mmCIF file of C-alpha atoms and ligand atoms in Angstrom:
data_model
loop_
_atom_site.group_PDB
_atom_site.id
_atom_site.type_symbol
_atom_site.label_atom_id
_atom_site.label_comp_id
_atom_site.label_asym_id
_atom_site.label_seq_id
_atom_site.Cartn_x
_atom_site.Cartn_y
_atom_site.Cartn_z
ATOM 1 C CA MET B 11 57.748 -74.768 84.712
ATOM 2 C CA LYS B 12 54.677 -74.158 82.604
ATOM 3 C CA SER B 13 52.185 -72.340 81.172
ATOM 4 C CA ILE B 14 48.722 -72.061 81.049
ATOM 5 C CA THR B 15 46.269 -70.061 79.424
ATOM 6 C CA ILE B 16 43.050 -69.099 79.812
ATOM 7 C CA SER B 17 40.927 -67.157 76.987
ATOM 8 C CA THR B 18 37.256 -66.035 77.899
ATOM 9 C CA THR B 19 34.686 -65.217 75.615
ATOM 10 C CA ILE B 20 33.141 -61.210 75.465
ATOM 11 C CA GLU B 21 30.008 -60.529 73.166
ATOM 12 C CA ILE B 22 30.261 -57.550 71.349
ATOM 13 C CA TYR B 23 26.331 -55.900 69.738
ATOM 14 C CA ASP B 24 27.340 -53.080 67.436
ATOM 15 C CA SER B 25 24.215 -51.342 69.136
ATOM 16 C CA LEU B 26 21.096 -51.816 72.089
ATOM 17 C CA VAL B 27 19.051 -52.720 69.364
ATOM 18 C CA GLU B 28 20.424 -55.597 67.770
ATOM 19 C CA LEU B 29 19.092 -57.023 71.403
ATOM 20 C CA PRO B 30 16.470 -59.060 72.370
ATOM 21 C CA GLU B 31 13.903 -56.455 73.758
ATOM 22 C CA GLU B 32 13.850 -58.267 76.758
ATOM 23 C CA VAL B 33 17.550 -57.107 77.303
ATOM 24 C CA ILE B 34 16.682 -53.152 76.068
ATOM 25 C CA LYS B 35 14.024 -53.095 78.899
ATOM 26 C CA LEU B 36 16.107 -54.013 81.734
ATOM 27 C CA MET B 37 18.604 -51.849 80.238
ATOM 28 C CA ASN B 38 15.723 -48.937 80.470
ATOM 29 C CA THR B 39 15.724 -49.686 83.789
ATOM 30 C CA ALA B 40 19.842 -49.877 84.317
ATOM 31 C CA VAL B 41 19.783 -46.269 82.160
ATOM 32 C CA GLU B 42 16.996 -44.482 84.729
ATOM 33 C CA ALA B 43 18.927 -46.226 88.122
ATOM 34 C CA ARG B 44 21.767 -44.610 86.641
ATOM 35 C CA GLU B 45 19.921 -40.968 86.526
ATOM 36 C CA LYS B 46 19.808 -41.667 90.442
ATOM 37 C CA ALA B 47 23.472 -41.958 91.286
ATOM 38 C CA TYR B 48 24.827 -40.255 93.864
ATOM 39 C CA ALA B 49 28.456 -39.045 92.459
ATOM 40 C CA PRO B 50 29.514 -35.619 93.750
ATOM 41 C CA TYR B 51 33.025 -36.599 93.910
ATOM 42 C CA SER B 52 33.701 -38.912 90.656
ATOM 43 C CA LYS B 53 30.457 -37.558 88.826
ATOM 44 C CA PHE B 54 30.695 -40.978 86.762
ATOM 45 C CA HIS B 55 26.903 -42.047 87.307
ATOM 46 C CA VAL B 56 25.936 -45.552 87.219
ATOM 47 C CA GLY B 57 22.786 -47.073 86.926
ATOM 48 C CA ALA B 58 22.538 -51.365 87.436
ATOM 49 C CA ALA B 59 19.294 -54.108 86.952
ATOM 50 C CA ILE B 60 18.643 -57.267 87.916
ATOM 51 C CA LEU B 61 16.450 -59.312 86.628
ATOM 52 C CA LEU B 62 15.809 -62.315 89.273
ATOM 53 C CA ASP B 63 13.151 -65.547 88.430
ATOM 54 C CA ASN B 64 10.211 -64.856 90.136
ATOM 55 C CA ASN B 65 10.469 -61.320 87.085
ATOM 56 C CA GLU B 66 11.311 -58.844 89.820
ATOM 57 C CA VAL B 67 13.404 -56.489 88.965
ATOM 58 C CA ILE B 68 16.359 -54.876 91.070
ATOM 59 C CA SER B 69 17.756 -51.817 90.260
ATOM 60 C CA GLY B 70 20.258 -49.645 91.656
ATOM 61 C CA SER B 71 23.243 -46.905 91.528
ATOM 62 C CA ASN B 72 26.689 -45.589 92.954
ATOM 63 C CA GLN B 73 26.378 -44.274 95.947
ATOM 64 C CA GLU B 74 29.270 -41.941 96.778
ATOM 65 C CA ASN B 75 31.243 -40.631 100.494
ATOM 66 C CA ALA B 76 32.538 -38.214 101.287
ATOM 67 C CA SER B 77 35.261 -41.019 102.979
ATOM 68 C CA TYR B 78 35.487 -42.414 99.812
ATOM 69 C CA PRO B 79 35.922 -46.293 100.349
ATOM 70 C CA SER B 80 33.171 -46.019 101.934
ATOM 71 C CA GLY B 81 30.940 -45.209 98.933
ATOM 72 C CA LEU B 82 29.382 -48.528 97.026
ATOM 73 C CA CYS B 83 29.818 -48.858 93.212
ATOM 74 C CA ALA B 84 25.735 -49.489 91.268
ATOM 75 C CA GLU B 85 26.521 -53.006 90.609
ATOM 76 C CA ARG B 86 26.963 -54.106 94.885
ATOM 77 C CA THR B 87 24.048 -51.812 95.474
ATOM 78 C CA ALA B 88 21.585 -54.172 93.645
ATOM 79 C CA ILE B 89 23.518 -57.302 94.242
ATOM 80 C CA TYR B 90 23.286 -56.812 98.077
ATOM 81 C CA TYR B 91 19.769 -54.879 98.163
ATOM 82 C CA ALA B 92 18.171 -58.357 96.064
ATOM 83 C CA GLY B 93 20.357 -60.994 97.358
ATOM 84 C CA ALA B 94 18.613 -59.272 101.318
ATOM 85 C CA THR B 95 15.014 -59.130 99.651
ATOM 86 C CA TYR B 96 15.019 -62.033 97.784
ATOM 87 C CA PRO B 97 17.384 -64.770 99.043
ATOM 88 C CA GLU B 98 15.782 -67.519 97.374
ATOM 89 C CA ALA B 99 16.310 -66.022 93.530
ATOM 90 C CA ILE B 100 17.955 -67.112 90.978
ATOM 91 C CA ILE B 101 19.715 -64.150 89.334
ATOM 92 C CA LYS B 102 18.877 -64.524 85.579
ATOM 93 C CA ARG B 103 20.858 -61.474 84.083
ATOM 94 C CA ILE B 104 22.218 -57.679 85.180
ATOM 95 C CA ALA B 105 22.754 -54.697 82.564
ATOM 96 C CA ILE B 106 25.174 -51.531 83.311
ATOM 97 C CA SER B 107 25.200 -48.537 82.194
ATOM 98 C CA ALA B 108 27.464 -45.785 82.936
ATOM 99 C CA THR B 109 27.667 -42.042 82.082
ATOM 100 C CA SER B 110 29.377 -39.133 82.686
ATOM 101 C CA VAL B 111 28.795 -35.580 83.738
ATOM 102 C CA ASN B 112 32.708 -34.550 82.374
ATOM 103 C CA HIS B 113 32.287 -36.589 79.179
ATOM 104 C CA ALA B 114 30.593 -39.103 76.634
ATOM 105 C CA VAL B 115 31.205 -42.417 77.970
ATOM 106 C CA THR B 116 30.459 -44.488 74.586
ATOM 107 C CA THR B 117 32.838 -47.553 75.376
ATOM 108 C CA PRO B 118 31.140 -50.171 77.681
ATOM 109 C CA ILE B 119 31.984 -49.747 80.987
ATOM 110 C CA PRO B 120 32.924 -53.235 82.629
ATOM 111 C CA PRO B 121 32.522 -53.974 86.929
ATOM 112 C CA CYS B 122 35.448 -53.391 89.190
ATOM 113 C CA GLY B 123 37.474 -56.211 90.477
ATOM 114 C CA ALA B 124 35.048 -56.050 93.801
ATOM 115 C CA CYS B 125 32.169 -56.143 92.025
ATOM 116 C CA ARG B 126 32.780 -59.331 89.882
ATOM 117 C CA GLN B 127 33.844 -60.393 92.932
ATOM 118 C CA ALA B 128 30.443 -59.665 94.407
ATOM 119 C CA ILE B 129 28.608 -61.060 91.110
ATOM 120 C CA ALA B 130 30.852 -64.239 91.636
ATOM 121 C CA GLU B 131 29.388 -65.484 94.628
ATOM 122 C CA TYR B 132 25.953 -65.500 93.700
ATOM 123 C CA GLU B 133 26.419 -67.136 90.664
ATOM 124 C CA ILE B 134 28.269 -70.035 93.281
ATOM 125 C CA LYS B 135 25.928 -69.681 95.134
ATOM 126 C CA GLN B 136 22.259 -70.055 92.643
ATOM 127 C CA ASN B 137 24.590 -72.788 90.143
ATOM 128 C CA GLU B 138 23.279 -70.950 87.362
ATOM 129 C CA PRO B 139 25.571 -68.240 85.114
ATOM 130 C CA ILE B 140 24.379 -64.945 85.107
ATOM 131 C CA GLU B 141 24.262 -62.554 81.944
ATOM 132 C CA ILE B 142 26.176 -59.584 82.664
ATOM 133 C CA TYR B 143 25.327 -57.103 79.642
ATOM 134 C CA PHE B 144 27.557 -53.995 80.168
ATOM 135 C CA MET B 145 27.126 -50.315 77.875
ATOM 136 C CA GLY B 146 28.254 -46.411 78.844
ATOM 137 C CA GLU B 147 25.913 -43.441 77.806
ATOM 138 C CA SER B 148 25.200 -44.956 74.047
ATOM 139 C CA GLY B 149 27.170 -47.355 71.760
ATOM 140 C CA LYS B 150 28.764 -50.896 71.718
ATOM 141 C CA VAL B 151 27.442 -53.573 74.403
ATOM 142 C CA ALA B 152 28.964 -56.046 75.760
ATOM 143 C CA LYS B 153 27.737 -59.594 76.940
ATOM 144 C CA SER B 154 28.975 -61.676 79.023
ATOM 145 C CA ASN B 155 27.230 -64.901 79.386
ATOM 146 C CA SER B 156 28.396 -65.899 82.404
ATOM 147 C CA LEU B 157 30.401 -64.187 85.634
ATOM 148 C CA LYS B 158 33.207 -66.664 85.037
ATOM 149 C CA ASP B 159 33.740 -64.833 81.226
ATOM 150 C CA LEU B 160 34.534 -61.831 83.435
ATOM 151 C CA LEU B 161 36.800 -62.547 86.430
ATOM 152 C CA PRO B 162 38.753 -66.384 85.469
ATOM 153 C CA LEU B 163 40.591 -67.538 88.514
ATOM 154 C CA ALA B 164 38.179 -66.385 91.683
ATOM 155 C CA PHE B 165 38.368 -66.709 94.501
ATOM 156 C CA ASP B 166 35.851 -68.814 96.064
ATOM 157 C CA LYS B 167 34.194 -70.715 99.114
ATOM 158 C CA SER B 168 36.617 -74.270 98.050
ATOM 159 C CA TYR B 169 39.259 -71.918 98.879
ATOM 160 C CA LEU B 170 38.142 -71.582 102.357
HETATM 161 N N1 THU Q 223 31.741 -47.867 89.767
HETATM 162 C C1 THU Q 223 30.636 -48.314 89.814
HETATM 163 O O1 THU Q 223 29.471 -47.976 89.908
HETATM 164 N N2 THU Q 223 30.663 -49.955 89.021
HETATM 165 C C2 THU Q 223 32.028 -50.123 88.814
HETATM 166 O O2 THU Q 223 32.245 -51.234 88.426
HETATM 167 C C3 THU Q 223 33.070 -49.649 88.408
HETATM 168 C C4 THU Q 223 32.826 -48.370 88.737
HETATM 169 C C5 THU Q 223 31.889 -46.158 90.349
HETATM 170 C C6 THU Q 223 31.811 -46.055 92.162
HETATM 171 C C7 THU Q 223 32.602 -44.623 91.973
HETATM 172 O O3 THU Q 223 31.382 -44.075 92.493
HETATM 173 C C8 THU Q 223 32.668 -43.972 91.097
HETATM 174 O O4 THU Q 223 31.978 -45.008 89.717
HETATM 175 C C9 THU Q 223 33.764 -43.683 89.950
HETATM 176 O O5 THU Q 223 34.868 -44.957 90.512
#
């Protein structure tokens, strides 16, 4: 037996204002998207905004369903729309913001495992890293320089 250690690095910023103007703008678009979330069950509202290399910005929010598993996270709502609308575009970065009707969300909220897998697919497709910024409604902002840092040992097409 041998063990392997996998390490990744995530940058943590004390607040959004520490980031470049274009990132702040993208996060503000994620916040606007978050306000359009349809989340009557969890009351947890998430918005995602994606910047493409053609300068288009695609945003999405979580969309819930009375049949719970039929709902979709904000990140996948946005990334699938981006992939379906601009199949040739490169995804440069994604900004994610979350809030709750029930409590203040002041820590960075990372994308769920299923969303990481979805983002991984696009990163592999385009062979270019996707920057991912995530936060709550206020407070610290986390940045990952590539989806690989959020999902080591991803399942990909090489295993098929
Ligand atoms: N949610 C997202 O939109 N993105 C994530 O990465 C985590 C969870 C949504 C799904 C559901 O509507 C609500 O947050 C609670 O899980």
